[in-house]
Amino acid sequence: MSHDESHGSVHARGNGMVASPHVAASEAGRKVLASGGNAIEAAIAMGAVLAVVYPHFCGLGGDAVWVVADGEGRSTSFLGIGQAGEACADIRGEVPVRGPASALTTACVVDSWGRAHAFSQSRWGGLMSWSRLLEPAIELAQRGFPVSRSQDFWLDYRKEDWPAWPGFASLFGEASPAGSLFRQPHLARTLSHVAEEGARSFYEGDLAHRIAKGLAEAGAPLSAADLVRTHTRTAKLESVKYRGLTLLAPTAPTQGITTLSIMATLEKLGIADVGEGTSDFYHLIVEAIKQAFLERDRIGDPDHDAFDLSVLSAASIAQKATAVDRQVARPWADEFATGDTVFFAACDGDGRAVSVLQSIYFDWGSGVVAGDTGILWQNRGAAFAPAGEPVNGLRPGARPFYTLNPGIALKDGRPHLLYGTQGADGQPQTLATLLVRLIDHAMPPQAALAAPRFLLGRTFSDSRDNLKLERNVGPGVADTLAAMGHETVLLEPLSPLCGQAGVIRMDDDGVSGAHDPRGDGCALALR
C-alpha cells in the first residue's frame, strides 16, 4: 500500500485506488479493496464516512449521483435525487434557500447506497455485507474525529446565520477549532439502525417516522409519505466523443450534458493546439462555458419537462463554436448557483470504476437538524425555479435541476479517467479545465489538479459577474484576458472557490490518482 496524505500523486500497478476529500474516507475505501471488495463497495464505505466527517458538505440528509462502469465499459448511473414534498404545492413565489421551509426535497443518498450495493451483488459479484460497509462511519461518529480545516472554516463563515437554524447549534456549534475532537452519537445511532435494518429503513418504519417528525417539528414541508416515495433512478448515461475517448455523464436533471457540451465545443475549437496555461487557453475554455451555460435553462426533471438532447448534436456544437470570438470576451451576467459537495472515486483490480458526488447543496444545507436523529437536511430544493415556470418549476414530486455531474472517460471501451469536483456552477468549469489538461496535454493527475484554475460568475463573497483567476496564472495572462474584455479578479493560488476535484487515471501500466490540494483529501493505492 502506498499513500500520500498531502495530496501528492499516487501510482500503483493495477490493484485498485481510491480518492476522496478526507483521509479517513480514503482509508475506509482502501481497506475495503484490500479485503477483496470491489469499487462499488469501497465507494459505499467512503460515502458513509464522508457523511460523518464532512457534515458541512454532505450527509444522510442529502443526495448522491453515481456513475459506474465495469472493466469492459458497461456503464450506468444511479441518480439518488430526492423529490419535492407534496406540501410544496403551497409554496408560491421565490423558493426558500435556508431554514425549515428550504428543507423541501427528500434525501436519497442512503437509498443510492442501497441501490449501488444491490447492483454490486447482482452484477459485480460483491460479497461484502451492507452492515460491514457502514462500520467505519459508525465508529467515527461514535468515537469522534478531528474537525477538518474545511468544516471549521464554514462553521466560522456562517456564524451569524446558524444560531437561528433549528437544532444546529447544539449539534455543530462547539465543533471548533480545526483539530478538536467531534463526536456525533445521535448520528451514530441512526447509522447503526440503517446498518442493521437496511437502506430502506431510512424511508419506511420507525426511523423514517422519527425523521419526518423531527422535520415537521422544525417546520419543514416534508412528511413520512414523502420519504416512502423516495427512490434512486437507474438511468442511461449521456456521452460525447473527445480526442478518441468517450466521455460519460449523468443525464437530466443533472448538468452532465453541460460538461459534455463544453468539451465537444472545445474540441471543435481546436483547444488541443492551444498552449496550456496561456491566455488563449483560458479564454477559449471560458467562452465555451458561456455558450453551454446559455442552454442550461432547458434542463429540468425529464419526468415533467421535455429534455432536448439536440444541444449535443453536431450542428449545435458547430454553432456554439462559431459563436465564440477568439479575441473578444462575451459579456456575462448569468445567475450563479452556489453549492458544496464531495467527490470520491474508486477502481478495483478488475478494472471496474465508480465516480460519485454527494451533497446537501449549500454549505450546511438547509441548516435544519431532523429531531434527535443527528441528520442535517439539505436545501437542494433551492435549485428549483418558482412554481409555474415552464422548466424546472417547483411542483410536488419533481426533482430539481442538479449541479452534480461526476464522470468517467472510456478509452478503447474501458474505464480510463474518473473525475469530479465540488463547486455547483463551478463543476463544469473545473472539469473542462481538468480534462483538457489530462487529455490534450497528458498532465499527471496531481499536476492537472494543482495547476491554476478560474471561476466564472458570482460567489457568496463576490456578487459581480467576473472571471476569478488564481493569481499564479501569471500577470501577463491576467492582463491579456482583461484586454480581451474579461472582467478579471485575482484569487490566491489554490483557492477553495475553484473547487475540490479528484482524478484517477487507469492505464495499461497501472493506476495513478490524486485529490485536490485545495482540500483535505488524498488518493490511496494498493500495491
Short mmCIF file of C-alpha atoms in Angstrom, two decimals:
data_model
loop_
_atom_site.label_atom_id
_atom_site.label_comp_id
_atom_site.label_asym_id
_atom_site.label_seq_id
_atom_site.Cartn_x
_atom_site.Cartn_y
_atom_site.Cartn_z
CA MET A 1 0.00 0.00 0.00
CA SER A 2 1.23 3.46 -0.87
CA HIS A 3 -0.37 6.72 0.01
CA ASP A 4 0.31 10.40 0.35
CA GLU A 5 -1.82 12.42 2.72
CA SER A 6 -0.58 15.72 1.30
CA HIS A 7 -2.47 15.25 -1.96
CA GLY A 8 0.56 14.07 -3.96
CA SER A 9 0.12 11.88 -6.99
CA VAL A 10 -0.05 8.14 -6.31
CA HIS A 11 0.79 5.39 -8.79
CA ALA A 12 0.35 1.63 -8.47
CA ARG A 13 0.22 -1.49 -10.59
CA GLY A 14 -3.49 -2.16 -11.30
CA ASN A 15 -4.70 -3.41 -7.92
CA GLY A 16 -7.04 -0.53 -7.26
CA MET A 17 -7.18 3.02 -5.99
CA VAL A 18 -9.48 5.37 -4.12
CA ALA A 19 -9.64 9.16 -3.90
CA SER A 20 -11.73 11.40 -1.65
CA PRO A 21 -11.63 14.80 0.07
CA HIS A 22 -10.90 13.30 3.51
CA VAL A 23 -8.14 10.93 4.57
CA ALA A 24 -10.50 8.88 6.78
CA ALA A 25 -12.83 8.25 3.85
CA SER A 26 -9.99 7.29 1.54
CA GLU A 27 -8.63 4.92 4.17
CA ALA A 28 -12.05 3.28 4.59
CA GLY A 29 -12.26 2.70 0.85
CA ARG A 30 -8.72 1.36 0.65
CA LYS A 31 -9.45 -1.16 3.42
CA VAL A 32 -12.46 -2.45 1.50
CA LEU A 33 -10.33 -3.01 -1.60
CA ALA A 34 -7.59 -4.62 0.50
CA SER A 35 -10.18 -7.04 1.92
CA GLY A 36 -11.25 -8.15 -1.55
CA GLY A 37 -14.12 -5.75 -2.02
CA ASN A 38 -14.96 -4.14 -5.35
CA ALA A 39 -15.04 -0.48 -6.37
CA ILE A 40 -18.74 -0.01 -5.56
CA GLU A 41 -18.29 -1.47 -2.09
CA ALA A 42 -15.30 0.81 -1.50
CA ALA A 43 -17.35 3.81 -2.63
CA ILE A 44 -20.21 2.98 -0.27
CA ALA A 45 -17.79 2.86 2.66
CA MET A 46 -16.25 6.18 1.59
CA GLY A 47 -19.62 7.83 1.11
CA ALA A 48 -20.79 6.79 4.55
CA VAL A 49 -17.60 8.09 6.20
CA LEU A 50 -17.87 11.40 4.34
CA ALA A 51 -21.44 11.76 5.64
CA VAL A 52 -19.87 11.81 9.12
CA VAL A 53 -16.56 13.66 8.71
CA TYR A 54 -17.63 16.28 6.12
CA PRO A 55 -21.05 17.27 7.51
CA HIS A 56 -20.87 20.79 6.09
CA PHE A 57 -20.87 19.46 2.51
CA CYS A 58 -22.76 16.15 2.60
CA GLY A 59 -24.68 13.81 4.88
CA LEU A 60 -27.58 11.41 5.32
CA GLY A 61 -29.92 14.32 4.70
CA GLY A 62 -28.59 14.81 1.16
CA ASP A 63 -28.41 13.21 -2.27
CA ALA A 64 -25.88 11.41 -4.47
CA VAL A 65 -25.19 10.83 -8.15
CA TRP A 66 -23.21 7.75 -9.21
CA VAL A 67 -21.52 6.81 -12.49
CA VAL A 68 -20.28 3.21 -12.64
CA ALA A 69 -18.56 1.13 -15.32
CA ASP A 70 -17.19 -2.39 -15.33
CA GLY A 71 -13.89 -3.46 -16.86
CA GLU A 72 -15.49 -3.85 -20.28
CA GLY A 73 -17.04 -0.38 -20.22
CA ARG A 74 -20.61 -1.48 -19.49
CA SER A 75 -21.85 1.60 -17.68
CA THR A 76 -24.85 3.12 -15.95
CA SER A 77 -25.76 5.78 -13.41
CA PHE A 78 -27.69 5.87 -10.15
CA LEU A 79 -29.49 9.17 -9.64
CA GLY A 80 -30.07 9.35 -5.89
CA ILE A 81 -32.04 12.59 -6.07
CA GLY A 82 -34.88 13.36 -3.67
CA GLN A 83 -38.16 14.84 -4.84
CA ALA A 84 -40.21 17.82 -3.66
CA GLY A 85 -42.72 17.00 -0.94
CA GLU A 86 -46.46 17.06 -1.54
CA ALA A 87 -46.85 20.11 0.71
CA CYS A 88 -44.73 22.11 -1.74
CA ALA A 89 -47.91 22.76 -3.69
CA ASP A 90 -48.48 25.57 -1.17
CA ILE A 91 -45.18 27.36 -1.89
CA ARG A 92 -45.57 30.35 -4.18
CA GLY A 93 -43.08 32.97 -5.30
CA GLU A 94 -39.36 32.68 -4.65
CA VAL A 95 -38.19 29.28 -3.43
CA PRO A 96 -36.75 29.38 0.12
CA VAL A 97 -32.99 28.89 0.32
CA ARG A 98 -32.30 28.43 4.06
CA GLY A 99 -34.16 27.37 7.16
CA PRO A 100 -37.06 24.95 7.62
CA ALA A 101 -39.00 26.00 4.51
CA SER A 102 -35.95 25.20 2.35
CA ALA A 103 -35.91 21.55 3.51
CA LEU A 104 -38.47 20.80 0.84
CA THR A 105 -36.97 17.83 -1.01
CA THR A 106 -36.40 14.36 0.39
CA ALA A 107 -32.93 12.88 0.84
CA CYS A 108 -31.92 9.98 -1.41
CA VAL A 109 -28.27 9.33 -0.56
CA VAL A 110 -28.94 6.32 1.70
CA ASP A 111 -31.20 4.76 -0.92
CA SER A 112 -28.47 5.31 -3.52
CA TRP A 113 -26.03 3.37 -1.34
CA GLY A 114 -28.58 0.58 -1.12
CA ARG A 115 -29.17 0.57 -4.87
CA ALA A 116 -25.44 0.51 -5.55
CA HIS A 117 -24.94 -2.33 -3.05
CA ALA A 118 -27.65 -4.42 -4.71
CA PHE A 119 -26.08 -3.74 -8.12
CA SER A 120 -22.67 -4.77 -6.77
CA GLN A 121 -24.06 -8.09 -5.55
CA SER A 122 -26.11 -8.90 -8.64
CA ARG A 123 -23.74 -7.64 -11.38
CA TRP A 124 -20.23 -7.49 -9.92
CA GLY A 125 -20.29 -10.47 -7.59
CA GLY A 126 -19.97 -8.30 -4.49
CA LEU A 127 -19.70 -10.29 -1.27
CA MET A 128 -19.32 -7.65 1.43
CA SER A 129 -22.30 -7.21 3.71
CA TRP A 130 -24.18 -3.93 3.91
CA SER A 131 -23.54 -3.57 7.63
CA ARG A 132 -19.79 -4.11 7.26
CA LEU A 133 -19.50 -1.26 4.79
CA LEU A 134 -21.08 1.19 7.27
CA GLU A 135 -18.92 0.14 10.24
CA PRO A 136 -16.12 2.72 9.70
CA ALA A 137 -18.65 5.57 9.57
CA ILE A 138 -20.43 4.38 12.70
CA GLU A 139 -17.16 4.11 14.61
CA LEU A 140 -16.08 7.63 13.60
CA ALA A 141 -19.44 9.07 14.62
CA GLN A 142 -19.28 7.29 17.98
CA ARG A 143 -15.63 7.81 18.92
CA GLY A 144 -15.15 11.13 17.20
CA PHE A 145 -12.68 12.55 14.71
CA PRO A 146 -10.62 15.74 14.36
CA VAL A 147 -12.58 18.62 12.85
CA SER A 148 -11.24 19.37 9.36
CA ARG A 149 -9.98 22.76 8.28
CA SER A 150 -12.85 22.93 5.80
CA GLN A 151 -15.54 22.24 8.41
CA ASP A 152 -14.03 24.80 10.79
CA PHE A 153 -13.88 27.43 8.02
CA TRP A 154 -17.52 27.02 7.05
CA LEU A 155 -18.74 26.95 10.65
CA ASP A 156 -16.98 30.25 11.28
CA TYR A 157 -18.11 31.72 7.97
CA ARG A 158 -21.79 31.11 8.82
CA LYS A 159 -21.53 32.09 12.50
CA GLU A 160 -24.02 34.93 12.06
CA ASP A 161 -26.57 32.59 10.50
CA TRP A 162 -26.52 29.22 12.24
CA PRO A 163 -27.75 30.28 15.71
CA ALA A 164 -31.20 30.61 14.09
CA TRP A 165 -31.19 27.18 12.43
CA PRO A 166 -33.33 24.58 14.30
CA GLY A 167 -31.17 22.05 16.18
CA PHE A 168 -27.94 23.20 14.57
CA ALA A 169 -26.14 24.91 17.43
CA SER A 170 -26.45 22.01 19.87
CA LEU A 171 -25.04 19.59 17.29
CA PHE A 172 -22.35 21.59 15.47
CA GLY A 173 -21.88 24.84 17.38
CA GLU A 174 -18.99 23.58 19.51
CA ALA A 175 -17.24 21.69 16.68
CA SER A 176 -14.29 24.05 16.59
CA PRO A 177 -11.41 24.74 16.16
CA ALA A 178 -9.88 22.56 13.46
CA GLY A 179 -8.27 19.51 15.02
CA SER A 180 -10.61 19.32 18.01
CA LEU A 181 -12.44 16.03 18.60
CA PHE A 182 -16.02 15.96 17.31
CA ARG A 183 -18.47 13.19 18.23
CA GLN A 184 -21.95 12.61 16.78
CA PRO A 185 -23.69 10.00 18.97
CA HIS A 186 -27.16 10.66 17.54
CA LEU A 187 -25.89 10.16 14.01
CA ALA A 188 -24.06 7.00 15.13
CA ARG A 189 -27.36 5.54 16.37
CA THR A 190 -29.07 6.44 13.11
CA LEU A 191 -26.30 4.84 11.06
CA SER A 192 -26.36 1.74 13.27
CA HIS A 193 -30.10 1.39 12.66
CA VAL A 194 -29.60 1.69 8.90
CA ALA A 195 -26.74 -0.83 9.04
CA GLU A 196 -28.90 -3.35 10.90
CA GLU A 197 -32.22 -2.81 9.13
CA GLY A 198 -31.12 -1.90 5.60
CA ALA A 199 -31.21 1.22 3.44
CA ARG A 200 -34.99 1.33 3.15
CA SER A 201 -35.30 1.67 6.93
CA PHE A 202 -34.36 5.32 6.38
CA TYR A 203 -37.59 5.75 4.40
CA GLU A 204 -40.03 3.26 5.94
CA GLY A 205 -40.60 2.28 9.55
CA ASP A 206 -39.66 3.72 12.95
CA LEU A 207 -36.57 5.69 11.92
CA ALA A 208 -38.38 7.21 8.95
CA HIS A 209 -41.20 8.36 11.22
CA ARG A 210 -38.72 9.91 13.66
CA ILE A 211 -37.03 11.74 10.78
CA ALA A 212 -40.37 13.01 9.48
CA LYS A 213 -41.46 14.04 12.99
CA GLY A 214 -38.24 15.98 13.57
CA LEU A 215 -38.54 17.78 10.25
CA ALA A 216 -42.21 18.61 10.84
CA GLU A 217 -41.48 20.00 14.29
CA ALA A 218 -38.84 22.25 12.76
CA GLY A 219 -41.38 23.47 10.18
CA ALA A 220 -40.14 21.66 7.07
CA PRO A 221 -42.75 20.80 4.39
CA LEU A 222 -41.94 17.06 4.27
CA SER A 223 -43.86 14.04 5.56
CA ALA A 224 -43.34 10.35 6.20
CA ALA A 225 -45.28 9.66 3.00
CA ASP A 226 -42.77 11.75 1.05
CA LEU A 227 -39.93 9.62 2.40
CA VAL A 228 -41.66 6.39 1.33
CA ARG A 229 -41.85 7.72 -2.24
CA THR A 230 -38.10 8.39 -2.41
CA HIS A 231 -36.20 6.05 -4.73
CA THR A 232 -32.97 6.09 -6.73
CA ARG A 233 -33.30 6.02 -10.51
CA THR A 234 -31.07 3.86 -12.66
CA ALA A 235 -30.51 5.94 -15.79
CA LYS A 236 -28.68 5.69 -19.10
CA LEU A 237 -25.63 7.92 -19.36
CA GLU A 238 -25.14 10.68 -21.91
CA SER A 239 -21.87 10.76 -23.86
CA VAL A 240 -19.71 12.57 -26.40
CA LYS A 241 -16.54 11.59 -28.21
CA TYR A 242 -13.47 13.64 -27.35
CA ARG A 243 -10.00 13.07 -28.80
CA GLY A 244 -10.57 9.32 -29.13
CA LEU A 245 -12.17 8.94 -25.70
CA THR A 246 -15.83 8.57 -24.75
CA LEU A 247 -16.85 10.99 -22.01
CA LEU A 248 -19.76 9.74 -19.88
CA ALA A 249 -22.02 11.97 -17.80
CA PRO A 250 -25.32 11.58 -15.93
CA THR A 251 -28.48 12.69 -17.69
CA ALA A 252 -31.10 15.28 -16.65
CA PRO A 253 -31.93 16.69 -14.23
CA THR A 254 -28.15 16.97 -13.73
CA GLN A 255 -25.92 19.36 -15.67
CA GLY A 256 -23.89 16.48 -17.05
CA ILE A 257 -24.98 17.50 -20.54
CA THR A 258 -23.44 20.93 -19.88
CA THR A 259 -19.99 19.48 -19.24
CA LEU A 260 -20.28 17.33 -22.37
CA SER A 261 -21.35 20.34 -24.44
CA ILE A 262 -18.34 22.35 -23.25
CA MET A 263 -15.93 19.56 -24.12
CA ALA A 264 -17.41 18.98 -27.59
CA THR A 265 -17.26 22.72 -28.28
CA LEU A 266 -13.62 22.88 -27.15
CA GLU A 267 -12.67 20.03 -29.47
CA LYS A 268 -14.35 21.88 -32.33
CA LEU A 269 -12.37 25.00 -31.39
CA GLY A 270 -9.10 23.03 -31.53
CA ILE A 271 -8.18 23.53 -27.88
CA ALA A 272 -5.58 20.76 -28.16
CA ASP A 273 -3.45 23.04 -30.34
CA VAL A 274 -3.51 25.91 -27.85
CA GLY A 275 -0.66 26.24 -25.36
CA GLU A 276 -1.62 25.06 -21.86
CA GLY A 277 -1.88 27.91 -19.37
CA THR A 278 -1.80 30.68 -22.00
CA SER A 279 -4.34 33.48 -22.19
CA ASP A 280 -5.86 31.82 -25.28
CA PHE A 281 -6.19 28.56 -23.30
CA TYR A 282 -8.25 30.21 -20.58
CA HIS A 283 -10.16 32.43 -22.99
CA LEU A 284 -11.43 29.58 -25.16
CA ILE A 285 -12.43 27.44 -22.19
CA VAL A 286 -14.31 30.34 -20.57
CA GLU A 287 -16.08 31.22 -23.81
CA ALA A 288 -17.11 27.59 -24.43
CA ILE A 289 -18.50 27.51 -20.89
CA LYS A 290 -20.58 30.60 -21.57
CA GLN A 291 -22.09 29.03 -24.68
CA ALA A 292 -23.07 25.88 -22.80
CA PHE A 293 -24.42 27.78 -19.80
CA LEU A 294 -26.80 29.70 -22.06
CA GLU A 295 -28.61 26.38 -22.64
CA ARG A 296 -28.91 25.22 -19.03
CA ASP A 297 -32.36 26.75 -18.58
CA ARG A 298 -33.62 23.87 -20.74
CA ILE A 299 -32.71 21.29 -18.07
CA GLY A 300 -35.33 20.08 -15.62
CA ASP A 301 -36.78 16.82 -14.36
CA PRO A 302 -37.43 14.72 -17.50
CA ASP A 303 -40.45 13.22 -15.75
CA HIS A 304 -42.09 16.65 -16.01
CA ASP A 305 -40.08 18.71 -18.53
CA ALA A 306 -39.16 17.75 -22.08
CA PHE A 307 -35.43 17.07 -22.31
CA ASP A 308 -33.78 18.23 -25.54
CA LEU A 309 -30.55 16.38 -26.37
CA SER A 310 -30.09 18.37 -29.56
CA VAL A 311 -27.65 20.63 -27.68
CA LEU A 312 -25.09 17.84 -28.23
CA SER A 313 -25.80 17.47 -31.95
CA ALA A 314 -23.03 18.24 -34.42
CA ALA A 315 -24.97 21.25 -35.70
CA SER A 316 -25.47 22.68 -32.22
CA ILE A 317 -21.81 22.18 -31.27
CA ALA A 318 -20.67 23.82 -34.50
CA GLN A 319 -23.00 26.76 -33.85
CA LYS A 320 -21.60 27.25 -30.35
CA ALA A 321 -18.01 27.06 -31.60
CA THR A 322 -18.78 29.61 -34.32
CA ALA A 323 -20.31 31.94 -31.72
CA VAL A 324 -17.03 32.05 -29.81
CA ASP A 325 -14.93 35.10 -30.63
CA ARG A 326 -11.27 34.10 -30.29
CA GLN A 327 -10.22 37.66 -29.44
CA VAL A 328 -13.11 39.21 -27.52
CA ALA A 329 -14.95 38.01 -24.40
CA ARG A 330 -18.71 37.68 -24.49
CA PRO A 331 -20.39 39.94 -21.88
CA TRP A 332 -21.59 37.82 -18.98
CA ALA A 333 -24.36 38.30 -16.45
CA ASP A 334 -25.64 34.81 -15.80
CA GLU A 335 -27.14 33.94 -12.42
CA PHE A 336 -24.67 31.84 -10.42
CA ALA A 337 -25.81 28.98 -8.20
CA THR A 338 -23.68 28.28 -5.14
CA GLY A 339 -23.29 24.82 -3.67
CA ASP A 340 -20.91 22.47 -1.94
CA THR A 341 -20.43 18.76 -2.50
CA VAL A 342 -17.88 15.98 -2.12
CA PHE A 343 -16.38 13.92 -4.94
CA PHE A 344 -14.95 10.46 -4.42
CA ALA A 345 -13.94 7.65 -6.74
CA ALA A 346 -12.67 4.09 -6.72
CA CYS A 347 -11.36 1.49 -9.12
CA ASP A 348 -10.53 -2.14 -8.40
CA GLY A 349 -8.20 -4.82 -9.70
CA ASP A 350 -10.75 -5.97 -12.28
CA GLY A 351 -10.80 -2.55 -13.95
CA ARG A 352 -14.22 -1.58 -12.57
CA ALA A 353 -14.74 2.08 -11.81
CA VAL A 354 -17.03 4.29 -9.73
CA SER A 355 -17.32 8.09 -9.75
CA VAL A 356 -19.63 9.70 -7.16
CA LEU A 357 -20.76 13.07 -5.85
CA GLN A 358 -22.69 13.55 -2.60
CA SER A 359 -24.21 16.83 -1.49
CA ILE A 360 -26.51 18.77 0.81
CA TYR A 361 -26.33 21.66 -1.73
CA PHE A 362 -25.26 24.84 0.14
CA ASP A 363 -22.64 24.50 2.84
CA TRP A 364 -24.62 23.18 5.84
CA GLY A 365 -27.65 22.59 3.60
CA SER A 366 -30.90 23.96 4.97
CA GLY A 367 -29.34 24.26 8.43
CA VAL A 368 -32.16 22.13 9.86
CA VAL A 369 -31.47 19.06 12.02
CA ALA A 370 -34.16 16.36 11.93
CA GLY A 371 -35.05 15.92 15.60
CA ASP A 372 -32.83 13.55 17.58
CA THR A 373 -31.51 11.68 14.52
CA GLY A 374 -28.33 13.74 14.08
CA ILE A 375 -29.26 14.29 10.42
CA LEU A 376 -28.67 17.70 8.86
CA TRP A 377 -31.11 18.17 5.97
CA GLN A 378 -30.31 19.52 2.53
CA ASN A 379 -31.73 22.60 0.79
CA ARG A 380 -31.49 21.17 -2.72
CA GLY A 381 -34.99 22.46 -3.45
CA ALA A 382 -33.47 25.95 -3.67
CA ALA A 383 -32.36 24.93 -7.18
CA PHE A 384 -35.99 24.91 -8.37
CA ALA A 385 -37.39 27.81 -10.35
CA PRO A 386 -40.56 29.28 -8.83
CA ALA A 387 -43.75 27.26 -9.21
CA GLY A 388 -45.35 27.75 -12.60
CA GLU A 389 -42.13 28.23 -14.54
CA PRO A 390 -42.16 26.15 -17.75
CA VAL A 391 -38.88 24.31 -16.95
CA ASN A 392 -37.64 23.26 -13.51
CA GLY A 393 -40.60 24.88 -11.78
CA LEU A 394 -41.26 23.77 -8.19
CA ARG A 395 -44.02 21.18 -8.01
CA PRO A 396 -44.75 18.17 -5.76
CA GLY A 397 -42.88 15.04 -6.76
CA ALA A 398 -40.42 16.78 -9.10
CA ARG A 399 -36.64 16.64 -8.84
CA PRO A 400 -34.77 19.97 -9.19
CA PHE A 401 -32.09 20.93 -11.68
CA TYR A 402 -28.98 19.27 -10.33
CA THR A 403 -25.41 20.52 -10.45
CA LEU A 404 -23.80 17.17 -9.57
CA ASN A 405 -22.11 15.55 -12.57
CA PRO A 406 -19.34 13.06 -11.84
CA GLY A 407 -17.79 11.50 -14.92
CA ILE A 408 -15.90 8.58 -16.39
CA ALA A 409 -13.93 8.63 -19.65
CA LEU A 410 -13.60 5.38 -21.59
CA LYS A 411 -10.52 4.57 -23.67
CA ASP A 412 -10.88 1.73 -26.16
CA GLY A 413 -14.19 0.99 -24.45
CA ARG A 414 -12.76 0.61 -20.92
CA PRO A 415 -12.59 2.99 -17.93
CA HIS A 416 -9.63 5.35 -18.23
CA LEU A 417 -10.36 8.54 -16.26
CA LEU A 418 -12.56 9.02 -13.18
CA TYR A 419 -13.23 12.64 -12.32
CA GLY A 420 -15.50 15.03 -10.49
CA THR A 421 -15.44 18.12 -8.34
CA GLN A 422 -17.19 20.15 -5.70
CA GLY A 423 -18.46 23.55 -6.77
CA ALA A 424 -22.07 23.73 -8.10
CA ASP A 425 -21.92 26.00 -11.19
CA GLY A 426 -18.15 25.73 -10.98
CA GLN A 427 -18.28 21.98 -11.62
CA PRO A 428 -18.39 22.06 -15.45
CA GLN A 429 -15.77 24.85 -15.40
CA THR A 430 -13.31 22.88 -13.28
CA LEU A 431 -13.99 19.63 -15.13
CA ALA A 432 -13.44 21.18 -18.57
CA THR A 433 -10.12 22.69 -17.48
CA LEU A 434 -9.00 19.44 -15.87
CA LEU A 435 -9.99 17.27 -18.83
CA VAL A 436 -8.16 19.43 -21.34
CA ARG A 437 -5.03 19.23 -19.19
CA LEU A 438 -5.37 15.50 -18.61
CA ILE A 439 -6.28 14.50 -22.16
CA ASP A 440 -4.82 17.11 -24.51
CA HIS A 441 -1.68 17.87 -22.51
CA ALA A 442 -1.17 14.45 -20.88
CA MET A 443 -0.58 16.06 -17.48
CA PRO A 444 -0.39 13.69 -14.48
CA PRO A 445 -3.42 13.91 -12.17
CA GLN A 446 -1.64 15.84 -9.42
CA ALA A 447 -0.15 18.37 -11.84
CA ALA A 448 -3.52 18.91 -13.54
CA LEU A 449 -5.22 19.40 -10.16
CA ALA A 450 -2.59 21.81 -8.83
CA ALA A 451 -2.44 23.99 -11.95
CA PRO A 452 -4.13 27.43 -11.81
CA ARG A 453 -7.90 27.49 -12.26
CA PHE A 454 -10.68 30.05 -12.56
CA LEU A 455 -14.31 30.58 -11.67
CA LEU A 456 -16.71 32.48 -13.89
CA GLY A 457 -19.64 34.22 -12.19
CA ARG A 458 -20.82 35.25 -8.77
CA THR A 459 -19.99 33.65 -5.45
CA PHE A 460 -21.10 34.01 -1.84
CA SER A 461 -18.37 36.64 -1.35
CA ASP A 462 -18.47 38.47 -4.71
CA SER A 463 -21.76 39.32 -6.40
CA ARG A 464 -20.12 40.58 -9.60
CA ASP A 465 -20.24 38.55 -12.80
CA ASN A 466 -16.48 38.48 -13.20
CA LEU A 467 -13.77 35.98 -14.06
CA LYS A 468 -11.92 35.00 -10.91
CA LEU A 469 -8.40 33.75 -11.65
CA GLU A 470 -5.94 32.17 -9.29
CA ARG A 471 -3.04 34.60 -9.04
CA ASN A 472 -0.42 32.12 -10.21
CA VAL A 473 -1.78 32.20 -13.77
CA GLY A 474 0.79 34.98 -14.07
CA PRO A 475 0.38 38.72 -14.60
CA GLY A 476 0.79 38.50 -18.35
CA VAL A 477 -2.10 36.06 -18.70
CA ALA A 478 -4.42 38.04 -16.44
CA ASP A 479 -3.60 41.30 -18.23
CA THR A 480 -4.18 39.79 -21.66
CA LEU A 481 -7.52 38.34 -20.60
CA ALA A 482 -8.56 41.73 -19.24
CA ALA A 483 -7.60 43.31 -22.57
CA MET A 484 -9.83 40.76 -24.31
CA GLY A 485 -12.79 42.05 -22.30
CA HIS A 486 -12.86 39.67 -19.33
CA GLU A 487 -13.55 41.43 -16.03
CA THR A 488 -10.79 39.73 -14.08
CA VAL A 489 -10.28 39.44 -10.33
CA LEU A 490 -7.31 37.63 -8.81
CA LEU A 491 -7.65 34.95 -6.12
CA GLU A 492 -4.95 33.38 -4.02
CA PRO A 493 -3.36 30.25 -5.51
CA LEU A 494 -5.20 27.01 -4.68
CA SER A 495 -8.33 28.95 -3.75
CA PRO A 496 -11.22 26.84 -2.33
CA LEU A 497 -13.52 28.86 -4.62
CA CYS A 498 -12.10 26.91 -7.56
CA GLY A 499 -13.46 23.57 -6.37
CA GLN A 500 -12.11 20.42 -4.77
CA ALA A 501 -11.65 17.90 -7.54
CA GLY A 502 -10.31 14.38 -7.72
CA VAL A 503 -8.89 12.25 -10.53
CA ILE A 504 -7.99 8.60 -11.02
CA ARG A 505 -6.28 7.58 -14.26
CA MET A 506 -6.38 3.90 -15.30
CA ASP A 507 -3.74 2.86 -17.84
CA ASP A 508 -2.26 -0.41 -19.09
CA ASP A 509 0.76 0.05 -16.81
CA GLY A 510 -1.29 0.74 -13.67
CA VAL A 511 -3.38 3.41 -11.98
CA SER A 512 -2.49 6.90 -10.79
CA GLY A 513 -4.53 9.49 -8.99
CA ALA A 514 -4.72 12.44 -6.63
CA HIS A 515 -7.17 14.64 -4.79
CA ASP A 516 -7.20 18.40 -4.91
CA PRO A 517 -4.56 20.35 -2.97
CA ARG A 518 -7.36 22.88 -2.35
CA GLY A 519 -8.93 20.42 0.11
CA ASP A 520 -8.19 17.94 2.90
CA GLY A 521 -8.21 14.69 0.93
CA CYS A 522 -5.90 12.22 -0.77
CA ALA A 523 -5.70 9.25 -3.08
CA LEU A 524 -4.66 5.85 -1.71
CA ALA A 525 -3.48 2.93 -3.81
CA LEU A 526 -2.97 -0.78 -3.30
CA ARG A 527 0.39 -2.25 -4.22
#
